[in-house]
XYZ file of C-alpha atoms in Angstrom:
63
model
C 74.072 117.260 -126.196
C 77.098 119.355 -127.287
C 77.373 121.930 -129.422
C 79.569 122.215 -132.887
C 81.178 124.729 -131.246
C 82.275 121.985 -128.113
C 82.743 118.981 -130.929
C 85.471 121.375 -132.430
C 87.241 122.483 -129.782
C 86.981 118.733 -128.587
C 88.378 117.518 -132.474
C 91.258 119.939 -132.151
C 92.128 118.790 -128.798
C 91.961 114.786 -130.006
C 93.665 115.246 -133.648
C 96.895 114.681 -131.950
C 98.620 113.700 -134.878
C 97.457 117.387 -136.496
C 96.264 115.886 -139.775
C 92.606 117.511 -139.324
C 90.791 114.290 -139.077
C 90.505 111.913 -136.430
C 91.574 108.151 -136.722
C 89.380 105.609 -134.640
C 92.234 105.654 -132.138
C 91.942 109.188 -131.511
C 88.823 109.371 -131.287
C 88.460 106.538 -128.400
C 91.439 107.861 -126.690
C 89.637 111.461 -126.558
C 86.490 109.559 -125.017
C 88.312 107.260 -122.861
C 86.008 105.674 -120.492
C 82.580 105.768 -122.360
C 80.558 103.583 -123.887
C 79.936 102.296 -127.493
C 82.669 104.035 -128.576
C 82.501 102.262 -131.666
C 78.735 103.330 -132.507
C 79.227 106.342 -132.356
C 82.224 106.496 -134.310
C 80.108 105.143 -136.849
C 77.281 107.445 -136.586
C 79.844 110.327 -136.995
C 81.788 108.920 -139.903
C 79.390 109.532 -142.592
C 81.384 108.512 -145.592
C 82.483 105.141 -144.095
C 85.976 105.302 -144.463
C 87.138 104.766 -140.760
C 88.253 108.949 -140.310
C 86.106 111.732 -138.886
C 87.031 115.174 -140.493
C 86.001 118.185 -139.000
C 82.843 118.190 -140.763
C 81.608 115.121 -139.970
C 82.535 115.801 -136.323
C 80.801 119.190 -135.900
C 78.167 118.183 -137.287
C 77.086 114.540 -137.003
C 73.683 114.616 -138.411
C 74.576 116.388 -141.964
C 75.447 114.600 -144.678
């Protein structure tokens, strides 16, 4: 498990495009090599709308 602290840090880092949310794109690309990438896009991206904001990224199990 990470910590918000480590999913921000980690969000900065992958928001290459420095819009503050993160595209599915960036987000696999920061996670290359793991698995069901897609899941857990989706578990992240509580709204449904295919972008993870910081919120939603930090922390994954608000709403």
């Amino acid at each position: 498990r990470t910590t918000p602290e480590q999913r921000g840090k980690a969000f900065k880092r992958w928001d290459t495009n420095h819009d503050d949310q993160l595209s599915l794109e960036e987000y696999k690309a920061g996670l290359q090599g793991q698995d069901d990438l897609d899941a857990r896009f989706k578990r992240f991206d509580k709204n449904g709308d295919g972008i993870l904001t910081g919120e939603e990224f930090t922390n994954p199990t608000s709403k």
